[in-house]
Coordinates of C-alpha atoms and ligand atoms in Angstrom, one line a residue:
X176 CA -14.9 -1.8 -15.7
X177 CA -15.2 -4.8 -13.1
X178 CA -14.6 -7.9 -14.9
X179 CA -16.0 -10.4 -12.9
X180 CA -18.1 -10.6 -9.9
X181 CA -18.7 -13.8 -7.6
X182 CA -22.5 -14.4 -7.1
X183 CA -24.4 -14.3 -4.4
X184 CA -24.2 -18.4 -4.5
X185 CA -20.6 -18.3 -5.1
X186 CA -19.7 -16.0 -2.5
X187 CA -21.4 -18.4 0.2
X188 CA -19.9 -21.4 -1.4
X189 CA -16.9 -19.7 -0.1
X190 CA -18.2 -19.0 3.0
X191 CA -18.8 -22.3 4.0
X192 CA -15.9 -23.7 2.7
X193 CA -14.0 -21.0 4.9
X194 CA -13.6 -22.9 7.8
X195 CA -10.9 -25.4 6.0
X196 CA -13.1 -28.5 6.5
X197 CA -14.1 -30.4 3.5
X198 CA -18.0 -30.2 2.7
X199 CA -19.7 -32.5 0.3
X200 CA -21.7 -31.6 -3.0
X201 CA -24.9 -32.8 -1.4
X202 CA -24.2 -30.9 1.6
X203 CA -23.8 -27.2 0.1
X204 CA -26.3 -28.0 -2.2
X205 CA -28.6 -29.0 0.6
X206 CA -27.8 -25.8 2.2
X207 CA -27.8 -23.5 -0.7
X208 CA -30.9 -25.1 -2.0
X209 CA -29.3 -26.0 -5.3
X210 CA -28.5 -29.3 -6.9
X211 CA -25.1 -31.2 -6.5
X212 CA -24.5 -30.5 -10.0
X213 CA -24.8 -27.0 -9.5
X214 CA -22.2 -26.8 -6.9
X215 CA -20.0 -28.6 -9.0
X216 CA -20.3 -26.0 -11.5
X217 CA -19.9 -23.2 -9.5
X218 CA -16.7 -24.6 -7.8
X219 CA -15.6 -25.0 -11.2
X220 CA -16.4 -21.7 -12.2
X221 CA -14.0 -20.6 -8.6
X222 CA -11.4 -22.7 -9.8
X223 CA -10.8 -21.0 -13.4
X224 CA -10.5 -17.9 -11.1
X225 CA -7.6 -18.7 -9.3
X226 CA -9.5 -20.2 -5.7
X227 CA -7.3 -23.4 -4.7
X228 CA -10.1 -25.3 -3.8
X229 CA -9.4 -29.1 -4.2
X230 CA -12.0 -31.7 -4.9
X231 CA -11.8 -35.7 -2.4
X232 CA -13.1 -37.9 -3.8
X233 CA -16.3 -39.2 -2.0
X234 CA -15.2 -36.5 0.9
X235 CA -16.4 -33.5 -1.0
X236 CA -14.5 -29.6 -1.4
X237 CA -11.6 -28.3 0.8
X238 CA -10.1 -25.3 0.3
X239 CA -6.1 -25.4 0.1
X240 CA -5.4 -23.2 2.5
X241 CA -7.1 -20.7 4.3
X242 CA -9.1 -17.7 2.9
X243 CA -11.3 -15.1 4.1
X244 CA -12.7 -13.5 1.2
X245 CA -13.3 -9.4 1.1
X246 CA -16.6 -8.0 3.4
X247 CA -17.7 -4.9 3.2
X248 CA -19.5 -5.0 6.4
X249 CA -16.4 -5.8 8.3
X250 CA -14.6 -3.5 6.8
X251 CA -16.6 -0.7 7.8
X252 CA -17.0 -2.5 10.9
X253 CA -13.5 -1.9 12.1
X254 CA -13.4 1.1 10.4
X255 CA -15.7 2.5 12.9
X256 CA -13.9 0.8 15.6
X257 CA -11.1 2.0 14.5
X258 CA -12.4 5.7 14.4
X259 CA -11.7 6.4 10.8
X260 CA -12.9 10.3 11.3
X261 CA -14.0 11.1 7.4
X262 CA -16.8 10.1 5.7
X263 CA -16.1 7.5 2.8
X264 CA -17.9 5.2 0.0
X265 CA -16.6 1.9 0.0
X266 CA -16.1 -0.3 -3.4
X267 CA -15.4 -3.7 -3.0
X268 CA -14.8 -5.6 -5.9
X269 CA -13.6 -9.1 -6.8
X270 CA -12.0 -8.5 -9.7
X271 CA -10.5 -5.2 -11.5
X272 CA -8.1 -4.0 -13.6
X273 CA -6.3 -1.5 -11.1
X274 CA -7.5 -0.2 -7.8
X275 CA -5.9 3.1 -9.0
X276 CA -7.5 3.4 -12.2
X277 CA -11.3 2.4 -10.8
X278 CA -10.6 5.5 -8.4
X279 CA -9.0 7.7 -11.8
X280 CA -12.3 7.0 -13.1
X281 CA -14.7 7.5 -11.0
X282 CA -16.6 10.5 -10.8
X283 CA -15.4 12.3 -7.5
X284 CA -17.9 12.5 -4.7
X285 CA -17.9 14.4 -1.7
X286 CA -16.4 11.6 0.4
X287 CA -13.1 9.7 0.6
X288 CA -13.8 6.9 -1.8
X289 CA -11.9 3.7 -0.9
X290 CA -11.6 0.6 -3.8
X291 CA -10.2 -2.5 -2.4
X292 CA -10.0 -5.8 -5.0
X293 CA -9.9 -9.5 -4.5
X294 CA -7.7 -9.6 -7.3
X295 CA -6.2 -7.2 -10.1
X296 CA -5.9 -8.2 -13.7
X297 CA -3.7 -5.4 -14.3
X298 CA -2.2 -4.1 -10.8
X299 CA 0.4 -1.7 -11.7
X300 CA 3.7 -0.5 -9.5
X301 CA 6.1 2.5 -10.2
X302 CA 7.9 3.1 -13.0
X303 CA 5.3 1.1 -15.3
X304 CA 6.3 -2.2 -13.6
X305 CA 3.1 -5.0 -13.0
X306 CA 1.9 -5.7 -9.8
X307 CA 0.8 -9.0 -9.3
X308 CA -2.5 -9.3 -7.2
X309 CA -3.6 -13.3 -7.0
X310 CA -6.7 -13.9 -6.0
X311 CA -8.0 -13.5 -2.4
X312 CA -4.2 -13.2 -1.2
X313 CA -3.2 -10.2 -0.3
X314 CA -4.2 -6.3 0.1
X315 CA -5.4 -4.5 -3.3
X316 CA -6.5 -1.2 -1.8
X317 CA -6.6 2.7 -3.3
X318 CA -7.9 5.9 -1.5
X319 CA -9.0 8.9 -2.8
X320 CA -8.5 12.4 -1.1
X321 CA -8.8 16.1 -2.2
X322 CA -6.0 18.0 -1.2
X323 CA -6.5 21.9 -1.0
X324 CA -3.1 23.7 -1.3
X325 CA -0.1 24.2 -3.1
X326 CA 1.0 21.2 -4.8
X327 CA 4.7 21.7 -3.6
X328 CA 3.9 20.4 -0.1
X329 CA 3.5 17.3 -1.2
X330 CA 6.9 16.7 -1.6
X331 CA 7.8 13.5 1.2
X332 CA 3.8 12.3 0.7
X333 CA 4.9 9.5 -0.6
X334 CA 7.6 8.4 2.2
X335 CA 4.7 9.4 5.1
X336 CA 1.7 7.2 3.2
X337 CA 5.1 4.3 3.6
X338 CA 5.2 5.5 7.2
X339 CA 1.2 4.5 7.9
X340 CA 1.8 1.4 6.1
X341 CA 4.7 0.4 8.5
X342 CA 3.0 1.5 11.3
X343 CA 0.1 -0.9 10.6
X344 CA 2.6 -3.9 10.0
X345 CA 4.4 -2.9 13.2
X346 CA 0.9 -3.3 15.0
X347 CA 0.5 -6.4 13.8
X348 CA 4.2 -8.0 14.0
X349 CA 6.2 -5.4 16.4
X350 CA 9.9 -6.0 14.7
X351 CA 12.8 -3.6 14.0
X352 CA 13.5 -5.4 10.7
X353 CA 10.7 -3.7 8.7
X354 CA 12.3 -1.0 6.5
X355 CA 11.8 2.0 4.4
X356 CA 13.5 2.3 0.9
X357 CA 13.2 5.9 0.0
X358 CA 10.8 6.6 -1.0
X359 CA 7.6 3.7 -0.4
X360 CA 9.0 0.2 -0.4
X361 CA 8.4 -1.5 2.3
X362 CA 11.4 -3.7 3.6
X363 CA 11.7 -7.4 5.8
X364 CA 15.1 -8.4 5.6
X365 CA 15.9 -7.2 1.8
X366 CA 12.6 -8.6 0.2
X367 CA 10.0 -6.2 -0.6
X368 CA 6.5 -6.5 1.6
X369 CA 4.6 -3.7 0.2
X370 CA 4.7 -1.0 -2.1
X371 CA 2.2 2.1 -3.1
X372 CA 1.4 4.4 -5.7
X373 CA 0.5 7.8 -5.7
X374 CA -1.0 9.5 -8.3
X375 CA -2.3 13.0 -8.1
X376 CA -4.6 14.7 -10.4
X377 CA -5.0 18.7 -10.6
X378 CA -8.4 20.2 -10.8
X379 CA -9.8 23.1 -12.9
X380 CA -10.6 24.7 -9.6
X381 CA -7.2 24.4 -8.2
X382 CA -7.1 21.6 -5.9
X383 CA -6.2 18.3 -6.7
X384 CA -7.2 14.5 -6.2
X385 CA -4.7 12.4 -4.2
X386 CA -5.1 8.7 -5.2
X387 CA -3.1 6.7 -2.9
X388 CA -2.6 2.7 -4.0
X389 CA -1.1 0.4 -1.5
X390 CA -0.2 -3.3 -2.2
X391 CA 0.8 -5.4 0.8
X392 CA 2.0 -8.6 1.2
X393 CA -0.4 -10.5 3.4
X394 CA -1.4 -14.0 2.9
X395 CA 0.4 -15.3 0.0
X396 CA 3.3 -18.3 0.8
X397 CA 6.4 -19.2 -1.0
X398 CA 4.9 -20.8 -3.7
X399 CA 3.4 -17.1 -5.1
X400 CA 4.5 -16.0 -7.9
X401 CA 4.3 -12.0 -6.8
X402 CA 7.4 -10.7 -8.8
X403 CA 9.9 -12.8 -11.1
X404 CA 12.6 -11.0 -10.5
X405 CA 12.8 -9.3 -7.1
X406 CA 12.7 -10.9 -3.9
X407 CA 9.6 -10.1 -2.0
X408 CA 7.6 -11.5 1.4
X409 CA 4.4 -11.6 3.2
X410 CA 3.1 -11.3 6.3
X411 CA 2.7 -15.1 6.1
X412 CA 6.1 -15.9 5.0
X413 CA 7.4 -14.0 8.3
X414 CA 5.1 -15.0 11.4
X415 CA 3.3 -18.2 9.8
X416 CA -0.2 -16.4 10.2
X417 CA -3.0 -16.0 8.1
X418 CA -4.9 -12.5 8.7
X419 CA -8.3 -11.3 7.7
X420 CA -7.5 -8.5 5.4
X421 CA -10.4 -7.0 6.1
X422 CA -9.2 -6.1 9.8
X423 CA -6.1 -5.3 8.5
X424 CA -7.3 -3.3 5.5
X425 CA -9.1 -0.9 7.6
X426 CA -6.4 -0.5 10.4
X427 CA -4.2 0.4 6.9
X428 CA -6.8 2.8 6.2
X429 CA -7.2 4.3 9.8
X430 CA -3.8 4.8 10.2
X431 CA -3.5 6.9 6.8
X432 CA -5.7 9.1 7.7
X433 CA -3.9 10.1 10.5
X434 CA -0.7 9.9 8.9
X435 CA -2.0 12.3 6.2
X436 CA -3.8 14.5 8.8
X437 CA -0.6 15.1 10.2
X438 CA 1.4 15.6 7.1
X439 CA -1.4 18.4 6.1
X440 CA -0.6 20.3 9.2
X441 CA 3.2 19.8 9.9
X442 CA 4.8 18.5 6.5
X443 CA 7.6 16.2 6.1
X444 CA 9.7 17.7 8.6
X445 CA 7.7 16.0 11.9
X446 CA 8.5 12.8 11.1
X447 CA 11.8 12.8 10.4
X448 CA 12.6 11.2 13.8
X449 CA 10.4 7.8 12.8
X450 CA 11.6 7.8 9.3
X451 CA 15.1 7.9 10.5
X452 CA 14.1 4.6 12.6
X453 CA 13.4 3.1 9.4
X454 CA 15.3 3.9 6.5
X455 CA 16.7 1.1 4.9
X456 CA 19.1 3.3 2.4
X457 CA 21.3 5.3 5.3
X458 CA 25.0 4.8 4.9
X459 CA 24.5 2.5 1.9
X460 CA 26.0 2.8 -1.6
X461 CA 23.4 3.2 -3.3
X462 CA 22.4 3.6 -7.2
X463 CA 19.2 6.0 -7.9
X464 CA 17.9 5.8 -11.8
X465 CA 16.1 8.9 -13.1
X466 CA 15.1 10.1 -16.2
X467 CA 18.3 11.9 -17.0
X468 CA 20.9 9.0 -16.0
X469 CA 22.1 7.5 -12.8
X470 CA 22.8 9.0 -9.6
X471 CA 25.7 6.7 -7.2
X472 CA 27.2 7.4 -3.6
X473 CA 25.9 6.9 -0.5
X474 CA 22.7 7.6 0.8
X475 CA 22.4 10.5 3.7
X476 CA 19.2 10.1 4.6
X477 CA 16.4 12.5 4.1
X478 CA 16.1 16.4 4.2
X479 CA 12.9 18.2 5.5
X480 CA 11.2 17.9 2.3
X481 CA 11.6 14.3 2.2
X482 CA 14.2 14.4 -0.7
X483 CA 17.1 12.2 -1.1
X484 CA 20.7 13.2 0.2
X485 CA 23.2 10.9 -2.0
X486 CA 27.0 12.2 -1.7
X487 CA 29.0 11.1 -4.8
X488 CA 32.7 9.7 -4.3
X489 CA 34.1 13.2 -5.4
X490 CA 31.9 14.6 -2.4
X491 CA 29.1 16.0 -4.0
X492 CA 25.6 16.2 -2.5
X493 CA 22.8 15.3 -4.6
X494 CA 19.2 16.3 -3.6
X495 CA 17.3 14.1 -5.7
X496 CA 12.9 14.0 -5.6
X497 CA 12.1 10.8 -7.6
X498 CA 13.6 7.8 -8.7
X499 CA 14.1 4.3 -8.5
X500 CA 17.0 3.3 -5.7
X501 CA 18.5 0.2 -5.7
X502 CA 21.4 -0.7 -3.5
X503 CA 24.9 -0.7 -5.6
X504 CA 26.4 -4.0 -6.9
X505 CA 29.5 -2.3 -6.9
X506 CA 31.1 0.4 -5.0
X507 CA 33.5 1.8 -7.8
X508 CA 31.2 3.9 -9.6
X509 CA 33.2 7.0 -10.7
Ligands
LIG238 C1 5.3 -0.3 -6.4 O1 5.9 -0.8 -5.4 O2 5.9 -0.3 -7.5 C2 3.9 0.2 -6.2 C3 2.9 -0.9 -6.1 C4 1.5 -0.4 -5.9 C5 0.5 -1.5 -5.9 C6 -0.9 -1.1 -5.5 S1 -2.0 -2.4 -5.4 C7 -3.3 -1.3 -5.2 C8 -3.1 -0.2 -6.3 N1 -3.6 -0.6 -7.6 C9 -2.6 -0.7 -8.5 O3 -2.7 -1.0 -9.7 N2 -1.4 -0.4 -7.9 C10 -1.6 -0.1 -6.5

């Protein structure tokens, strides 16, 4: 269910005020062909959602800082530009619960169905945690796929769909210090960027939906509140740009489909060289919870099916496929 929707006057409201100048009442209302009153219901209406616009007195509306709202025309603009090879349905949407659950409920079609949000009342992350999605900020965006195959090789499809996301922050902001944590955090100097969530669902004719969430840290600034507890950045906090997300959105989305065509015809093992490059976790002492207890040594790396190498301090290998990996407060574990 999509909870809210601008309208068509809203969303040109917004348009206007888009360039960062202040515009009167009279003004957009001239323009828009509505009274001043009007406006000034409406960019109350914006406000209850979350859209920092401030009012000046006798000046008019100014929006806090800058925003680009969500196009689907540009988006499949530089999609095509881009060469995204596989036919798709677009869904663009200002407000929804979860990108991932729109696509879980969708009927599937015979494209690649892509759902990317303004905003998420209910943006989830691994292990049941929230995902906080403010308004307008940052990227929202879930793909859909069908995979034909045995579901085994999908082992290390998490740590490749991290792969595409870094390689579209590294086209952006070229920089050694984005990192992997095994197996889809993205890194900048310890706080988190961008995370994703897979979740596959098996057919009755034996292949399966792939639906791939991504979350990344674009636009918001310090004064977020993305997670409470964890440290996290933006694109913003690092190189003091703004960025149309929906250039960015579709570069994300170009460069996992090749990451995944890839992955379909090699598997893990072919990009072990650029995860290598990236993995936050190597040599660290590291932590890993699971369902049956904690794991703790030092991270090895990854084997050919993506999996994580942790030796305990006795010297024991463990090959562990899931998990939440944390690096260890202490080093005395055993
Ligand atoms: C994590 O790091 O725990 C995963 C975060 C995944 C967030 C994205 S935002 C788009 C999609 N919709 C969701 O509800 N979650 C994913």
């Amino acid at each position: 269910m999509i909870l809210k929707e601008l309208s068509p006057i809203q969303k040109k409201i917004l348009q206007y005020l888009e360039d960062n100048a202040r515009h009167s009442g009279n003004e957009l209302g001239q323009q828009l062909g509505v009274s001043r009153t009007a406006i000034w219901k409406h960019i109350k209406q914006l406000k209850t959602m979350g859209i920092p616009i401030t009012q000046i007195p006798q000046q008019g509306y100014q929006l806090k800082q800058q925003l680009i709202l969500l196009n689907e025309e540009k988006i499949t603009q530089q999609l095509e530009h881009h060469h995204f090879g596989k036919k798709y349905t677009l869904h663009v949407v200002t407000s929804i619960h979860s990108t991932n659950r729109y696509l879980k409920e969708l009927p599937p079609g015979n494209t690649i169905d892509i759902c990317c949000a303004e905003e998420q009342t209910a943006g989830r992350g691994r292990f049941g945690r929230n995902w906080q999605s403010p308004f307008g900020e940052n990227i929202y965006c879930s793909s859909r796929w069908s995979f034909h195959g045995d579901l085994n090789k999908l082992s290390g499809l998490s740590l490749v769909v991290s792969l595409a996301a870094l390689a579209t922050i590294k086209q952006i902001h070229p920089s050694d210090e984005f990192k992997i944590k095994w197996p889809n955090d993205l890194y900048w100097q310890d706080k988190k960027i961008c995370g994703s969530l897979i979740e596959i669902i098996a057919e009755s004719n034996g292949n399966a939906l792939i639906i791939i969430g991504i979350g990344l840290n674009v636009n918001s600034d310090h004064n977020a509140k993305l997670a409470e507890d964890r440290p996290w950045s933006s694109l913003y906090q690092i190189t003091k740009c703004h960025y149309d997300r929906n250039e960015l959105t579709a570069l994300l989305l170009c460069h996992l489909e090749r990451y995944l065509a890839r992955f379909n015809d090699t598997g893990f093992s072919a990009f072990m060289t650029e995860w290598k490059q990236s993995d936050y976790l190597f040599g660290k002492y590291i932590e890993v919870n699971q369902a049956l207890g904690c794991i703790s040594g030092t991270s090895m790396g990854v084997n050919d099916e993506g999996l994580l190498k942790v030796e305990d301090p006795s010297g024991m290998t463990h090959i562990i496929s899931s998990g939440d990996a944390s690096l260890s407060v202490c080093s005395e574990h055993f």
